[in-house]
mmCIF file of C-alpha atoms and ligand atoms in Angstrom:
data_model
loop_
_atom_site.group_PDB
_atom_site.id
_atom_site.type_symbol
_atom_site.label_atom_id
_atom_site.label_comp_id
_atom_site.label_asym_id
_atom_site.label_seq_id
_atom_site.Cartn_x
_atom_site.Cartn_y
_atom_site.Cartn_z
ATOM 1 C CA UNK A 1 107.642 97.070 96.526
ATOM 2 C CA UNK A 2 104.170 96.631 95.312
ATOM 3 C CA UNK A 3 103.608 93.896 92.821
ATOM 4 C CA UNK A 4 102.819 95.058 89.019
ATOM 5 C CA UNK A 5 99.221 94.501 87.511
ATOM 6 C CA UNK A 6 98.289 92.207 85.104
ATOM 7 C CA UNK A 7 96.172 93.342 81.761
ATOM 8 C CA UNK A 8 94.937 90.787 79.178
ATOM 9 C CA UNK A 9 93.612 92.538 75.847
ATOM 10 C CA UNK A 10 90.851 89.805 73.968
ATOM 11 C CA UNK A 11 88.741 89.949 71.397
ATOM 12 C CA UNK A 12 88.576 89.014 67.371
ATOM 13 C CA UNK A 13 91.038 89.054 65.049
ATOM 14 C CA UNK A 14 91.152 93.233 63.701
ATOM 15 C CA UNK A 15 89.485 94.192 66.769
ATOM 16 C CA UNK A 16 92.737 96.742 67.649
ATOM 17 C CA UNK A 17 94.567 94.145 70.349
ATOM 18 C CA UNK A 18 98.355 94.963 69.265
ATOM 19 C CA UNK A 19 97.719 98.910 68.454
ATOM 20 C CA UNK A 20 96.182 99.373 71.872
ATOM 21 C CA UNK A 21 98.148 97.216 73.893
ATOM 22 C CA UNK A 22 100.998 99.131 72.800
ATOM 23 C CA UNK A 23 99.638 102.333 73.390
ATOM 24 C CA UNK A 24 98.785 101.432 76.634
ATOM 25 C CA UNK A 25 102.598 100.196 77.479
ATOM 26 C CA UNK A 26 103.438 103.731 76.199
ATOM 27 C CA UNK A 27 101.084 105.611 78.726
ATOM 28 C CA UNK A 28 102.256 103.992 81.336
ATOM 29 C CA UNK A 29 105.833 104.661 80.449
ATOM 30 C CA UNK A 30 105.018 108.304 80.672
ATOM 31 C CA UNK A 31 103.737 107.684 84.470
ATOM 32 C CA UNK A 32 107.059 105.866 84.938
ATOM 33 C CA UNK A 33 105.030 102.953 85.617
ATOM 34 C CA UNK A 34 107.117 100.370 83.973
ATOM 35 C CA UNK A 35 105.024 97.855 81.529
ATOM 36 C CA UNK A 36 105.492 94.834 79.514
ATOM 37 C CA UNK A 37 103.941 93.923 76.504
ATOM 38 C CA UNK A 38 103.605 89.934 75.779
ATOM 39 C CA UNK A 39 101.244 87.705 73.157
ATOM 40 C CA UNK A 40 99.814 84.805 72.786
ATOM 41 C CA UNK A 41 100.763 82.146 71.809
ATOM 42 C CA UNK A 42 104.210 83.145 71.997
ATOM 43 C CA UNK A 43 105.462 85.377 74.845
ATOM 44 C CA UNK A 44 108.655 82.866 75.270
ATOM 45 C CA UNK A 45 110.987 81.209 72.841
ATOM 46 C CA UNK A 46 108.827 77.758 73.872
ATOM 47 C CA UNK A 47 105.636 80.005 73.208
ATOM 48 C CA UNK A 48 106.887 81.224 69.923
ATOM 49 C CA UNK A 49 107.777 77.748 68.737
ATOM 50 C CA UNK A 50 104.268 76.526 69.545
ATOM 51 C CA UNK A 51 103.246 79.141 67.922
ATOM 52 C CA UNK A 52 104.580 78.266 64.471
ATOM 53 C CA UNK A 53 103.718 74.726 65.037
ATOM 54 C CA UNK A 54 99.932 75.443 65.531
ATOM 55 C CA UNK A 55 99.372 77.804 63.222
ATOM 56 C CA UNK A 56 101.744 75.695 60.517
ATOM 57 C CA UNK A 57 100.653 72.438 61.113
ATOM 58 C CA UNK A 58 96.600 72.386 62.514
ATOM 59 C CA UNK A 59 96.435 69.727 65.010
ATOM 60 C CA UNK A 60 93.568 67.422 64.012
ATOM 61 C CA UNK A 61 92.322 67.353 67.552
ATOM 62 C CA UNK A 62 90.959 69.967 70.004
ATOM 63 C CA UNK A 63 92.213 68.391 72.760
ATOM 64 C CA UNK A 64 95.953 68.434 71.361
ATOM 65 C CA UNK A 65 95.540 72.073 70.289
ATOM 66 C CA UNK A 66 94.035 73.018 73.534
ATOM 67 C CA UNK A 67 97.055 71.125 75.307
ATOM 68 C CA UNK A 68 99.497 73.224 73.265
ATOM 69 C CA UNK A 69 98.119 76.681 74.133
ATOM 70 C CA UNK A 70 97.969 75.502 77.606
ATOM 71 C CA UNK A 71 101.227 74.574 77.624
ATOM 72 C CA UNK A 72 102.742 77.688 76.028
ATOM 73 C CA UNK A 73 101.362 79.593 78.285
ATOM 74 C CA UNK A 74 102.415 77.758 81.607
ATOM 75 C CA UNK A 75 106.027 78.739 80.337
ATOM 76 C CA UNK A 76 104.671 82.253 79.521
ATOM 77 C CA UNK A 77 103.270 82.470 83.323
ATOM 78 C CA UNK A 78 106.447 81.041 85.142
ATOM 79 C CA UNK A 79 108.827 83.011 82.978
ATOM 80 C CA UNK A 80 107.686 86.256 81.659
ATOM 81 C CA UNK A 81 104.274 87.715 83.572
ATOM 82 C CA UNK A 82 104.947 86.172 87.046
ATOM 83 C CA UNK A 83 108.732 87.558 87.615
ATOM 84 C CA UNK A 84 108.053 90.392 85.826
ATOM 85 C CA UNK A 85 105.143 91.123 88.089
ATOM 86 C CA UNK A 86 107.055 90.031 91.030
ATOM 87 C CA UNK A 87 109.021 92.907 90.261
ATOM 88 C CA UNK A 88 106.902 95.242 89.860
ATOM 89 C CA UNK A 89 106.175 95.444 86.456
ATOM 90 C CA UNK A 90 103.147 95.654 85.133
ATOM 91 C CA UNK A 91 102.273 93.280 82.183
ATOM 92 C CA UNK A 92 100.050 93.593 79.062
ATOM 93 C CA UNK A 93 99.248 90.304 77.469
ATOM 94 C CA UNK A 94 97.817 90.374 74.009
ATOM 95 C CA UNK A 95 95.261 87.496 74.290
ATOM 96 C CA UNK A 96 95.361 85.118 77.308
ATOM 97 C CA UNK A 97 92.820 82.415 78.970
ATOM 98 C CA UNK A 98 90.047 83.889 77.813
ATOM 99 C CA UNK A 99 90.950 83.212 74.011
ATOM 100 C CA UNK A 100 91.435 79.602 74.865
ATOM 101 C CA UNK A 101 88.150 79.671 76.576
ATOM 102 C CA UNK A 102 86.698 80.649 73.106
ATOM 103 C CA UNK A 103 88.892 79.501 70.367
ATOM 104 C CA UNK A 104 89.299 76.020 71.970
ATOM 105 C CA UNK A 105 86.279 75.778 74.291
ATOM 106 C CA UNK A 106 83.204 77.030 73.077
ATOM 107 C CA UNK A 107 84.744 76.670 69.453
ATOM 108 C CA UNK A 108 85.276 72.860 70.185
ATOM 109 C CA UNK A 109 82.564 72.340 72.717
ATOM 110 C CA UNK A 110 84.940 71.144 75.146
ATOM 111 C CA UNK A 111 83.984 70.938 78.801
ATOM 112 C CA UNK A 112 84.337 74.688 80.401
ATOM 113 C CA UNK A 113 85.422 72.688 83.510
ATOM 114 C CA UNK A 114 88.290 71.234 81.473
ATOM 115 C CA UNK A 115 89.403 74.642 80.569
ATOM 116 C CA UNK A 116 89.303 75.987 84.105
ATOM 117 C CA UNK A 117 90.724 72.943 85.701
ATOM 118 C CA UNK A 118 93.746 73.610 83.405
ATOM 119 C CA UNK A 119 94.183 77.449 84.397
ATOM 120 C CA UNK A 120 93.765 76.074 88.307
ATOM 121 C CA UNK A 121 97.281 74.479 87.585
ATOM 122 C CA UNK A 122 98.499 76.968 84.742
ATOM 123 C CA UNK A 123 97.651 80.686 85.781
ATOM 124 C CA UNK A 124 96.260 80.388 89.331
ATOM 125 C CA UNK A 125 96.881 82.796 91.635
ATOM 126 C CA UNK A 126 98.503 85.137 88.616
ATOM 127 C CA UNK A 127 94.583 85.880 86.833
ATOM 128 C CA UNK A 128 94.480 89.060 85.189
ATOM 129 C CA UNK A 129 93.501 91.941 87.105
ATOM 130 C CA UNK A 130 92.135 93.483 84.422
ATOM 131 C CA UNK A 131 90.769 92.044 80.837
ATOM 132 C CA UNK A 132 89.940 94.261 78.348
ATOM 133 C CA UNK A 133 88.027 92.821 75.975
ATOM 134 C CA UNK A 134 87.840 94.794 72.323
ATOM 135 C CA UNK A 135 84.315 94.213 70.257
ATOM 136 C CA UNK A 136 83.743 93.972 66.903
ATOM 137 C CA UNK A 137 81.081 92.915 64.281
ATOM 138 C CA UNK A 138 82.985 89.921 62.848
ATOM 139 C CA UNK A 139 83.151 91.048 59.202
ATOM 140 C CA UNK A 140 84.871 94.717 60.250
ATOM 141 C CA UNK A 141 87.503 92.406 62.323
ATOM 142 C CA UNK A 142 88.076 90.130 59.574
ATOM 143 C CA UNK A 143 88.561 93.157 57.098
ATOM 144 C CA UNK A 144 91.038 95.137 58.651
ATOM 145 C CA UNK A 145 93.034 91.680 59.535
ATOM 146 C CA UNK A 146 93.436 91.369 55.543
ATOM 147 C CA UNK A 147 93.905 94.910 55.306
ATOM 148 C CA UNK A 148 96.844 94.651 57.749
ATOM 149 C CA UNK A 149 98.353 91.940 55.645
ATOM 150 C CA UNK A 150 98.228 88.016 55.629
ATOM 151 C CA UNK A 151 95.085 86.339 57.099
ATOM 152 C CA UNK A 152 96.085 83.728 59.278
ATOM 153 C CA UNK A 153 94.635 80.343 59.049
ATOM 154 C CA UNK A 154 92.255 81.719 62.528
ATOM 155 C CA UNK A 155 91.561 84.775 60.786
ATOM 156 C CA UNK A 156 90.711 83.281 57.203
ATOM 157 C CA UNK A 157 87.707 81.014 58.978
ATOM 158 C CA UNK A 158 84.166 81.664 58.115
ATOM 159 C CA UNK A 159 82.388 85.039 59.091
ATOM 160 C CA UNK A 160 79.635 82.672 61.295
ATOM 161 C CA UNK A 161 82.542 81.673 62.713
ATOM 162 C CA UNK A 162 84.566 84.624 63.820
ATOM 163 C CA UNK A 163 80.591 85.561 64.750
ATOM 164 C CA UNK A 164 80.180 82.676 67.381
ATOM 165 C CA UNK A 165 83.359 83.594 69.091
ATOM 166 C CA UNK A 166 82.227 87.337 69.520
ATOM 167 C CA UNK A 167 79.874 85.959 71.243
ATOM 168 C CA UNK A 168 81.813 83.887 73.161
ATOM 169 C CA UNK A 169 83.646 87.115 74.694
ATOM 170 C CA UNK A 170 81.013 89.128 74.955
ATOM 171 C CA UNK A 171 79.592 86.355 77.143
ATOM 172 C CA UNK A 172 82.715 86.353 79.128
ATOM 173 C CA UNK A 173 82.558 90.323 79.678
ATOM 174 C CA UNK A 174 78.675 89.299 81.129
ATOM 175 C CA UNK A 175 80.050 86.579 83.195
ATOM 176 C CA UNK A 176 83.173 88.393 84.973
ATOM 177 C CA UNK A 177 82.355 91.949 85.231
ATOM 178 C CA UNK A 178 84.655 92.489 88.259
ATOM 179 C CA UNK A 179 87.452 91.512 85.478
ATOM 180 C CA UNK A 180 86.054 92.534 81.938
ATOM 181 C CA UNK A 181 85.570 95.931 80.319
ATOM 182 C CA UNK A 182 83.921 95.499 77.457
ATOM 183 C CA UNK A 183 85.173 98.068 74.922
ATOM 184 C CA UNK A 184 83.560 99.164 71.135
ATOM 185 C CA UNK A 185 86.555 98.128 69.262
ATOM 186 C CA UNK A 186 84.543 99.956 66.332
ATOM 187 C CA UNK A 187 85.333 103.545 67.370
ATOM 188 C CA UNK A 188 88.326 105.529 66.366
ATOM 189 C CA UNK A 189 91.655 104.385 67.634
ATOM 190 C CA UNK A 190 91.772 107.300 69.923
ATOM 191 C CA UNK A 191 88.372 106.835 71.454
ATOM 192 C CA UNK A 192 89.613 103.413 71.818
ATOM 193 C CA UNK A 193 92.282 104.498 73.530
ATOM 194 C CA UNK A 194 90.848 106.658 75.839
ATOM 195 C CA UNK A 195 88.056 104.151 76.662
ATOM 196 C CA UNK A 196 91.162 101.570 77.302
ATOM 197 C CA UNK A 197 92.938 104.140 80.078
ATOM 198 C CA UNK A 198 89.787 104.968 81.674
ATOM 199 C CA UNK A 199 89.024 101.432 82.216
ATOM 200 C CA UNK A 200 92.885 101.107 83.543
ATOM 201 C CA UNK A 201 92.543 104.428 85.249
ATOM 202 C CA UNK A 202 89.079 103.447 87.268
ATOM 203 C CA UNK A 203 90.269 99.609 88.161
ATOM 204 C CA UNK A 204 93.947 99.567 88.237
ATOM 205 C CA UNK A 205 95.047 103.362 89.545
ATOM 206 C CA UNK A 206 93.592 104.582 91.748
ATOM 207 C CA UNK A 207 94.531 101.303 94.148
ATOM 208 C CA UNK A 208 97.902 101.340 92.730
ATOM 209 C CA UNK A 209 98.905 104.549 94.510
HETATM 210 N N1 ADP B 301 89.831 101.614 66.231
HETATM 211 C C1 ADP B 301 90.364 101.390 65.026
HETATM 212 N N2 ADP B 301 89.895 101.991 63.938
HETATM 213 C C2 ADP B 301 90.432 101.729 62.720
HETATM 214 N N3 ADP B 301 91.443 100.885 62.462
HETATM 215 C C3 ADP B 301 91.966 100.244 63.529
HETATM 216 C C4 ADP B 301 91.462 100.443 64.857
HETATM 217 N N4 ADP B 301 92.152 99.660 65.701
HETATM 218 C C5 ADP B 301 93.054 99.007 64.939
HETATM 219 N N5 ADP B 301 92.945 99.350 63.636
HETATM 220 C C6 ADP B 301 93.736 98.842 62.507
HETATM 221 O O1 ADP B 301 93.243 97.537 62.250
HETATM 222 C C7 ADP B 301 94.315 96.635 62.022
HETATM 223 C C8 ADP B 301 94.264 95.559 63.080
HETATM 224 O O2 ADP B 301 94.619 96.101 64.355
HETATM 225 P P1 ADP B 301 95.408 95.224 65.400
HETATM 226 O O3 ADP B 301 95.739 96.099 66.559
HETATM 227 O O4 ADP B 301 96.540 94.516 64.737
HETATM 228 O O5 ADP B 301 94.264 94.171 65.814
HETATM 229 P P2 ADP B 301 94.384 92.775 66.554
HETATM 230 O O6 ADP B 301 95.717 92.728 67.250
HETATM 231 O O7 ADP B 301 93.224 92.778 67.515
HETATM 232 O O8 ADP B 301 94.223 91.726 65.519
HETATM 233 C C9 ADP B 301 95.583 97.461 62.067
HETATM 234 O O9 ADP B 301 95.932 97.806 60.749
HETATM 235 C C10 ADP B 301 95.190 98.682 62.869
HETATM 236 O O10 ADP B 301 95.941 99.812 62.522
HETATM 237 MG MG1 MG B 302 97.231 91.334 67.067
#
């Protein structure tokens, strides 16, 4: 049986992660290509838990929220995306590595080499096969988060903020451009959409068959 693919969605908060990765899961149901959808944090009941706990209670220290994400996720990778793809199932994660490489690590200035180090033990060899990564000016993100409802305590941060870790994908997309599509997240859902399964269609596809 051939293994499933792995897609990671990243980008701002607003930028159209959830709508999309949902959409996708749904297009690939109607190739009977069977898909999971997952988030981060969360993605387990360990995952979820951290969750609450980081976004309730801030940890004063980067290293000690970088430890957490990294630690949600190992039980996210040993046991949700690896059996699943093990079985053939491909799995969409909303957010992965790359938002810990830019909400903790450039964010935080910790050491990139840190960061990597930790997805060496973490995610290695289970990388996503496929990242697409949604842009948007920071302000547009921010807006339709509070449109959507409650701003979380990531989303409520300064606009020169959310600015800084645009950047900090978009230099991600520059640096891995075997992995990373880099998608306007400011177009119309459906041109979204489209742009999102062409990407899939042109990577993932054509070798899957
Ligand atoms: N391309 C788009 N154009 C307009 N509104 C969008 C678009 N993509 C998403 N939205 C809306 O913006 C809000 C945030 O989208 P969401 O998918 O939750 O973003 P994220 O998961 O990246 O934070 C939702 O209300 C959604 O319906
Ligand atoms: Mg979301």
């Amino acid at each position: 049986m051939q293994r499933g693919k792995f897609i990671t969605f990243e980008g701002g908060e607003g930028a159209g992660k959830s709508t999309q990765a949902k959409r996708l899961a749904e297009r690939l149901g109607r190739l009977n290509i069977p898909a999971l959808v997952t988030r981060e944090p969360g993605g387990t009941p360990v995952g979820e838990d951290v969750r609450a706990l980081i976004l309730k209670d801030r940890p004063t220290d980067p290293v000690t929220e970088l430890l957490l994400f990294v630690a949600a996720r190992a039980e996210h990778v040993t046991s949700v995306i690896r059996p699943a793809l093990d079985e053939g199932t491909w799995v969409i994660s909303d957010r992965f590595i790359d938002s810990t490489r830019v909400y903790q690590g450039k964010r935080y200035g910790l050491e990139p080499e840190f960061i990597r180090q930790l997805e060496r033990y973490t995610v290695a060899p289970d990388y996503p096969d496929l990242t697409l990564i949604l842009d948007l000016p920071a302000s547009a993100g921010v807006e339709r988060a509070r449109q959507r409802g409650a701003l979380s305590r990531y989303d409520a941060e300064r606009l020169e903020t959310h600015e800084r870790l645009r950047e900090g994908f978009l230099e991600i997309a520059t640096e891995e451009p075997e992995r990373c599509v880099l998608i306007d997240g400011s177009l119309p859902l459906s041109s979204v959409e489209t742009a999102v399964w062409q990407a899939v269609s042109a990577h993932l596809l054509a070798e899957a068959k």
